[in-house]
Amino acid sequence: MDRQVQMLPPEYLWWMLSIRLPDGSERTYDTPVTAARVAADIGAGLARAALGAKVNGELCDLNTTIDRDCTLSIVTPKRRDGTIDDDAIFLIRHSAAHVMAEAITRLFPGVQLVYGPPVDAGFYYDMSFPSGVSPSSDDFAKIEAEMASIIAEDRPFTRYEMALDQGMSKLASEGSKFKIDNATRAKDAGSVALSFYATGTPGNNWEDLCRGPHVPSTGRIGAAKIMSIASSYWKGDEKLDRLSRVYGVAFATKGELDAHLALLDEAKKRDHRVLGKQLHLFHTDDRVGPGLILWTPNGACVRQELQSFISEELRKQGYHQVFTPHIAKLDLYRTSGHFPYYQASQYPPLIEHEQLAALAAEGCTCGDLANRLASGDIDGYMLKPMNCPHHIMIYASEARSYRDLPVRLAEFGTVYRYEQSGEIGGMTRVRGFTQDDAHLFVREDQIAEEVLGCLSIVKLIFGTLGMTDYRVRVGLRDADGSKYVGESSNWDKAEQACRDAARSLGVPFSEEAGEAAFYGPKIDFIVKDVIGRSWQLGTVQVDYNLPIRFDLSYAGADNKAHRPVMIHRAPFGSMERFVGVLIEHFAGAFPTWLSPEQCRVMTISEKSDLYGREVRDALSAARIRAKFDDSNDRVQSKIRAAAEEKIPWQVVVGPKDAESRSVSVRMRGRQENLGTMPLNAFVEGLALEISSRGASPLSARFS
């Protein structure tokens, strides 16, 4: 959560207070002022709409006192362009978490509160209910009614602070070990005081230990709803107290809440886990292991089409396909830095049988083994978490000249990451996934051109798939330099290369500290699907550091050794995640070129079965994925089945069609026939739609 802004005492004011606003104008004051006062001075409308403020970029309460020169922006429910402001949503949801907690403590005496943060999907509060009390979804209506009452009272959120010892005594008297633990962690982090928020008047109304910030009053929470309840554990540790986590969502207006609920309903219909089973695209099985995807024939067809698509483009850009093993020696990842930097998300090392037996004979404990692996005293093997060290070894396998660069190596390489079991979900969060990975080894003067080439592939993919609503995020280092490797000067050059490339795309981009990989900055594509959800898909990274760690070189025109720069790029990212997103984006109705089955042939009666098979064979000969439904069902049942299976094209044939060598054409999403077409023309038109990946649609022939 954002820290409350720390202000200097008034005696440190040595000159007129100057406040710079987002439009570049300045306001001056000769005494400290609140953000609310500044909003009122700007205009009555802004004062009414204001929910909070950002002082020097830090989110804070509207009544925060400003007593030093600063930049100030007033947070309102919507931005100037009419979109919902993320900071406003944070304030509303954080405040709604307090209102929900108060409502629940009224309805369930004895409940102990743990913590309640806002999150991307809404907010939650972890709670410990008295023994024998088990709230359920049946209680949501009365909790919401109690929340509505608190919101209607429009009580102010009032912040006050207590000295650390005094605050700890207050919490001890209240008897909540959870709040005492929260306060102790604040103390250990260097806090000299504890802050509380009363929903109303301190001492008279409900209050909670909290750092803030909040909206001015409960009435500014326009609409809230309880969404679900689940089990959780204190500090996420299954050995500690079992808790109940109550989830909710809140918006500035009821209209925004209703729109959000409609979006959730639509998302539920598009759930790739449900559609994946319905359309036989993929399967998971506990006997195989959680987060490990089994691609069934239909899903494998989608994946293969995507791989063929990207492979065509890679050949055009001069990439070379490579294949590498799924494991490698641990020392390889020590050199790269993946071990230990990514140790928490990797599977444990594999030890050879003979070495393991010898260690056991020595009486080596598990702790000793872990320490000796970490120190490098013994080696092992690891399921690869990244493909880059393998590609580096291919580059280093022969001498390179400046004339050879760039060297572009590509692989659909499967990697393995250990995800917590509670975080695994369908295809979008898995433990084993295949990256459309490539690594380019380039001269420094080639960086700009090669990064643009990588970005052009990403843009082509999104354009072909109709995913045109996206933004670009440039991931940079944050202030904590300890998790990054390499020289600062190289980071500066790599970050500037990413900025320049992002600027050339002509789409909105943002710079976000802390989003860089440990070895270099990156460009990520954040794509919105058809129902407005954002997904991080596609990445390009500039890396000066791994070539240094592996001592890579090439012979320059001066016959001296020079260091190449690496570019990492994965347009799809993870094939599993990308296909999962596509399933939901298209609601399972893939474009024809991607569809596992592209055309279904149906007959009016068995009298036309011979011609129906001939039509199917003609389609198959044109490399169109077609099936013939020769069941005894009525034709309307066959049409309905094809619609449920989301087949993009269907043809119905009867005796007259057989005589005229034609087909009656139907299209997914249309209730009626489009019309009759000569068989050869239909096959030709459908083949063209597929080969052009939708650029020449067959539907255009039916005006």
XYZ file of C-alpha atoms in Angstrom, residues 48-471:
424
model
C -16.854 17.941 -5.253
C -15.332 15.226 -7.449
C -12.048 14.855 -5.555
C -11.371 11.516 -3.851
C -7.698 11.893 -2.974
C -4.439 13.412 -4.149
C -0.980 12.547 -5.372
C 1.795 14.590 -3.805
C 5.098 14.160 -5.626
C 3.562 11.066 -7.218
C 2.532 9.505 -3.898
C -1.134 8.700 -3.324
C -2.561 10.229 -0.157
C -5.726 11.385 1.585
C -7.440 14.529 0.377
C -6.958 16.165 3.774
C -3.183 15.614 3.745
C -1.386 18.794 4.781
C 1.142 20.109 2.259
C 3.936 22.141 3.813
C 6.697 22.011 1.199
C 7.115 22.642 -2.504
C 5.706 19.746 -4.502
C 3.842 18.543 -7.535
C 0.160 17.883 -6.920
C -2.588 16.142 -8.843
C -6.136 15.709 -7.582
C -7.573 12.212 -7.955
C -11.134 12.039 -9.294
C -13.239 9.008 -10.330
C -12.466 9.549 -14.011
C -9.598 10.948 -16.020
C -9.996 13.773 -18.520
C -10.541 11.230 -21.307
C -13.481 9.687 -19.442
C -11.730 6.447 -18.438
C -11.807 5.179 -14.855
C -8.835 6.403 -12.836
C -6.838 3.522 -11.305
C -5.859 5.621 -8.275
C -9.506 6.449 -7.619
C -10.402 2.748 -7.799
C -7.604 1.984 -5.331
C -8.981 4.531 -2.850
C -12.584 3.377 -3.275
C -11.745 -0.300 -2.876
C -9.427 0.233 0.073
C -12.184 2.200 1.766
C -14.803 -0.404 0.843
C -12.661 -3.073 2.531
C -12.987 -1.094 5.785
C -16.737 -0.712 5.329
C -17.112 -4.455 4.689
C -14.986 -5.266 7.732
C -17.144 -2.990 9.913
C -20.327 -4.580 8.562
C -19.044 -8.093 9.262
C -17.889 -7.234 12.794
C -21.406 -5.944 13.479
C -23.016 -9.137 12.191
C -20.495 -11.637 13.570
C -19.396 -10.595 17.075
C -15.990 -11.928 18.033
C -14.533 -11.940 14.512
C -10.869 -10.895 14.404
C -9.558 -8.898 11.457
C -6.203 -9.660 9.833
C -5.669 -7.403 6.792
C -7.729 -6.099 3.885
C -5.976 -4.699 0.811
C -7.344 -3.581 -2.552
C -6.273 -5.871 -5.403
C -6.605 -5.798 -9.198
C -9.942 -7.623 -9.152
C -11.439 -5.701 -6.213
C -10.550 -6.064 -2.542
C -10.585 -8.658 0.196
C -10.317 -8.929 3.948
C -8.814 -11.913 5.752
C -10.689 -12.679 8.955
C -10.645 -15.201 11.770
C -14.198 -16.133 12.720
C -15.088 -17.543 16.151
C -15.129 -21.310 16.480
C -18.296 -22.794 15.027
C -19.061 -19.743 12.891
C -18.805 -20.401 9.150
C -20.085 -17.534 6.982
C -21.202 -18.482 3.498
C -22.637 -16.920 0.352
C -26.033 -17.056 2.083
C -24.766 -14.226 4.309
C -23.746 -11.914 1.442
C -27.117 -10.135 1.182
C -27.185 -9.095 4.839
C -23.513 -8.028 4.733
C -24.239 -5.897 1.663
C -27.282 -4.380 3.378
C -25.152 -3.446 6.379
C -22.503 -1.963 4.070
C -25.165 0.071 2.254
C -26.271 1.488 5.607
C -22.695 2.534 6.492
C -22.203 4.095 3.059
C -25.490 5.991 3.371
C -24.340 7.467 6.714
C -21.524 9.181 4.779
C -19.168 9.121 7.763
C -15.680 10.602 7.224
C -12.546 8.466 7.157
C -10.540 10.068 9.936
C -6.845 9.366 10.301
C -4.997 9.692 13.597
C -1.592 8.564 14.811
C -0.303 7.226 18.108
C 3.224 6.848 19.388
C 4.479 3.319 18.806
C 4.358 2.168 22.441
C 0.939 3.733 22.984
C -0.395 2.192 19.794
C 0.948 -1.249 20.719
C -0.752 -0.981 24.106
C -4.036 -0.088 22.411
C -3.808 -3.144 20.154
C -2.831 -5.392 23.079
C -5.943 -4.261 24.961
C -8.060 -5.159 21.929
C -6.602 -8.668 21.976
C -5.967 -9.305 18.283
C -2.691 -11.137 17.705
C -3.073 -10.438 13.995
C -3.120 -6.662 14.409
C -0.269 -6.837 16.920
C 1.751 -8.758 14.341
C 0.945 -6.142 11.675
C 2.092 -3.398 14.020
C 5.253 -5.294 14.968
C 6.196 -5.596 11.303
C 5.638 -1.851 10.884
C 7.919 -1.288 13.880
C 10.589 -3.589 12.430
C 10.363 -1.631 9.168
C 11.294 1.558 11.031
C 7.917 3.115 11.884
C 7.958 5.343 14.989
C 4.173 5.726 15.129
C 1.079 3.734 14.232
C -1.746 5.162 12.181
C -5.426 4.315 12.566
C -8.497 5.200 10.544
C -11.864 5.725 12.189
C -14.956 5.528 10.030
C -16.342 8.608 11.712
C -15.037 10.003 14.988
C -12.080 8.317 16.753
C -13.255 6.749 19.999
C -16.896 6.758 18.942
C -16.988 4.875 15.639
C -15.425 1.746 14.175
C -11.701 1.997 13.465
C -8.837 -0.082 12.149
C -5.052 -0.103 12.169
C -4.191 1.158 8.687
C -1.624 3.173 6.744
C -4.224 4.525 4.317
C -5.039 6.319 2.165
C -8.854 6.481 1.872
C -11.632 8.459 0.225
C -12.958 11.426 2.234
C -16.086 9.624 3.490
C -18.039 6.372 3.188
C -20.581 8.058 0.944
C -17.956 8.388 -1.787
C -18.078 4.593 -2.261
C -20.689 4.601 -4.986
C -21.477 0.876 -5.113
C -20.026 -2.296 -3.594
C -20.777 -5.987 -3.770
C -19.533 -9.120 -2.006
C -18.259 -11.552 -4.606
C -17.026 -14.694 -2.870
C -15.517 -16.265 0.213
C -12.585 -18.654 0.341
C -10.140 -20.190 2.768
C -6.720 -18.671 3.318
C -3.887 -18.920 5.828
C -2.218 -16.356 7.994
C 0.885 -15.104 6.149
C 0.084 -17.679 3.447
C 1.515 -20.448 5.667
C -0.591 -23.632 5.877
C 0.942 -24.319 9.300
C -0.555 -21.110 10.732
C -4.152 -20.040 11.433
C -6.792 -20.928 8.877
C -8.686 -17.798 7.853
C -11.693 -16.807 5.782
C -10.996 -14.440 2.909
C -14.038 -12.391 1.899
C -13.757 -10.832 -1.557
C -15.647 -7.777 -2.789
C -15.625 -5.205 -5.533
C -16.475 -1.498 -5.528
C -16.838 1.364 -7.993
C -17.655 5.055 -7.948
C -21.131 4.464 -9.414
C -23.696 1.686 -9.602
C -23.534 1.884 -13.391
C -19.831 1.053 -13.332
C -20.492 -1.847 -10.961
C -23.259 -3.189 -13.201
C -20.966 -2.946 -16.235
C -18.263 -4.808 -14.319
C -20.668 -7.582 -13.298
C -21.820 -7.909 -16.917
C -18.169 -8.200 -17.944
C -17.616 -10.949 -15.364
C -20.667 -12.786 -16.675
C -19.305 -12.581 -20.218
C -15.866 -13.673 -19.019
C -17.445 -16.697 -17.355
C -18.977 -17.703 -20.686
C -15.538 -17.371 -22.274
C -13.632 -19.249 -19.559
C -10.948 -21.149 -21.466
C -11.050 -23.974 -18.936
C -14.721 -24.613 -19.721
C -14.406 -24.052 -23.476
C -11.184 -26.048 -23.591
C -13.035 -29.073 -22.269
C -16.137 -28.461 -24.382
C -14.123 -28.092 -27.602
C -11.581 -30.822 -26.697
C -8.607 -28.442 -26.874
C -6.535 -29.509 -23.876
C -6.627 -31.712 -20.817
C -5.059 -31.721 -17.363
C -4.809 -34.740 -15.119
C -3.603 -35.005 -11.523
C -1.804 -38.212 -12.440
C 0.336 -36.164 -14.820
C 0.645 -33.248 -12.409
C -0.956 -29.855 -11.819
C -0.024 -27.119 -14.260
C 1.151 -29.591 -16.920
C -0.917 -29.340 -20.095
C -1.856 -32.269 -22.310
C -2.522 -30.860 -25.779
C -5.305 -32.915 -27.346
C -5.568 -33.172 -31.176
C -7.820 -30.094 -31.533
C -5.623 -27.915 -29.317
C -2.464 -29.251 -30.935
C -3.888 -28.162 -34.289
C -4.318 -24.569 -33.043
C -0.822 -24.585 -31.590
C 0.717 -25.999 -34.761
C -0.962 -23.353 -36.912
C 0.434 -20.606 -34.682
C 3.896 -22.158 -34.786
C 3.764 -22.444 -38.582
C 2.658 -18.813 -38.813
C 5.544 -17.496 -36.732
C 8.029 -19.885 -38.372
C 7.217 -18.408 -41.798
C 8.066 -14.937 -40.518
C 11.244 -16.135 -38.833
C 12.493 -17.644 -42.075
C 11.851 -14.327 -43.823
C 13.936 -12.516 -41.190
C 16.858 -14.952 -41.348
C 16.351 -16.940 -38.142
C 17.817 -20.416 -37.686
C 15.792 -23.102 -35.909
C 17.541 -24.958 -33.070
C 16.597 -27.643 -30.555
C 17.956 -27.944 -27.020
C 17.491 -30.431 -24.141
C 15.022 -30.006 -21.309
C 17.712 -30.209 -18.616
C 21.222 -28.908 -18.155
C 23.922 -28.844 -15.524
C 23.258 -26.599 -12.572
C 26.549 -24.808 -13.136
C 25.215 -23.468 -16.457
C 22.476 -21.642 -14.540
C 24.926 -20.450 -11.907
C 26.849 -18.729 -14.676
C 23.708 -17.241 -16.226
C 22.396 -16.099 -12.842
C 19.095 -17.963 -13.106
C 20.334 -19.975 -10.132
C 20.044 -18.489 -7.555
C 18.114 -15.395 -8.814
C 15.094 -17.511 -9.809
C 15.681 -20.275 -7.276
C 12.282 -19.910 -5.605
C 10.458 -20.500 -8.887
C 12.602 -23.419 -10.059
C 12.253 -27.117 -9.471
C 14.858 -28.596 -7.101
C 18.110 -29.728 -8.735
C 18.478 -33.322 -9.902
C 21.404 -35.273 -8.416
C 23.008 -38.243 -10.175
C 22.352 -41.614 -8.507
C 26.003 -42.375 -7.683
C 26.611 -38.949 -6.174
C 23.391 -39.085 -4.175
C 24.316 -42.505 -2.776
C 27.774 -41.253 -1.788
C 26.302 -38.211 -0.032
C 23.816 -40.393 1.834
C 26.672 -42.632 2.984
C 28.425 -39.546 4.348
C 25.319 -38.732 6.390
C 24.619 -35.588 4.363
C 21.359 -33.986 5.535
C 18.859 -32.221 3.287
C 20.061 -28.894 4.678
C 23.693 -29.769 3.981
C 22.775 -30.841 0.449
C 20.977 -27.543 -0.221
C 23.921 -25.542 1.115
C 26.477 -27.473 -0.938
C 24.384 -27.075 -4.086
C 24.040 -23.344 -3.454
C 27.773 -22.903 -2.848
C 28.723 -24.946 -5.908
C 30.580 -27.625 -3.921
C 28.514 -30.239 -5.732
C 26.786 -30.070 -9.079
C 23.498 -31.401 -10.357
C 21.062 -30.949 -13.192
C 18.045 -28.682 -13.503
C 14.851 -28.668 -15.524
C 15.492 -25.622 -17.639
C 13.653 -22.488 -16.470
C 14.903 -20.516 -19.504
C 16.180 -21.331 -22.994
C 18.745 -18.526 -23.170
C 21.754 -20.328 -21.612
C 21.330 -23.176 -24.124
C 21.267 -20.756 -27.055
C 24.322 -18.999 -25.642
C 26.180 -22.311 -25.723
C 25.238 -22.743 -29.389
C 26.578 -19.268 -30.174
C 29.778 -20.025 -28.255
C 30.267 -23.364 -30.013
C 32.176 -21.767 -32.901
C 34.241 -18.678 -33.651
C 32.196 -15.710 -34.863
C 33.132 -12.751 -37.016
C 31.492 -9.343 -37.217
C 30.348 -10.429 -40.680
C 28.361 -13.312 -39.109
C 26.301 -11.025 -36.901
C 23.467 -10.874 -36.258
C 23.124 -14.553 -35.330
C 19.409 -15.290 -34.834
C 18.535 -18.569 -33.066
C 14.902 -19.615 -32.587
C 13.285 -22.501 -30.739
C 9.877 -23.583 -29.536
C 11.468 -24.586 -26.250
C 9.643 -26.025 -23.261
C 10.667 -24.642 -19.862
C 9.602 -25.419 -16.318
C 8.777 -23.109 -13.416
C 7.529 -24.093 -9.995
C 4.282 -22.240 -9.351
C 2.427 -22.521 -6.047
C -0.465 -24.943 -6.384
C -2.982 -22.219 -5.478
C -1.723 -20.025 -8.335
C -2.098 -22.605 -11.107
C -5.060 -22.031 -13.401
C -5.912 -23.672 -16.714
C -3.460 -22.729 -19.461
C -2.676 -19.206 -18.291
C -0.669 -20.173 -15.178
C 1.196 -23.449 -15.586
C 4.362 -25.244 -14.492
C 5.526 -26.391 -17.904
C 5.154 -24.201 -20.968
C 6.613 -23.752 -24.439
C 8.035 -20.398 -25.462
C 8.369 -19.235 -29.054
C 11.801 -18.184 -27.955
C 14.600 -16.580 -29.922
C 17.919 -15.000 -29.045
C 19.761 -12.622 -31.308
C 23.489 -11.984 -30.917
C 24.197 -8.588 -32.447
C 26.752 -5.829 -32.720
C 25.935 -2.709 -30.748
C 25.278 -0.766 -33.959
C 22.662 -3.391 -34.969
C 20.518 -3.145 -31.815
C 17.993 -0.580 -33.056
C 17.285 -2.354 -36.362
C 17.049 -5.810 -34.788
C 14.745 -4.675 -31.964
C 12.461 -3.103 -34.553
C 12.493 -6.378 -36.485
C 11.411 -8.216 -33.334
C 8.665 -5.691 -32.685
C 7.419 -5.981 -36.266
C 6.748 -9.694 -35.714
C 4.724 -8.942 -32.581
C 2.689 -6.294 -34.425
C 2.070 -8.681 -37.325
C 0.771 -11.374 -34.970
C -1.604 -9.021 -33.184
C -2.814 -7.515 -36.442
C -3.496 -10.916 -38.006
C -5.442 -12.023 -34.945
C -7.411 -8.781 -34.745
C -5.904 -7.850 -31.367
C -5.293 -4.219 -32.245
C -6.018 -2.643 -28.848
C -2.714 -2.776 -27.008
C -0.187 -0.622 -25.246
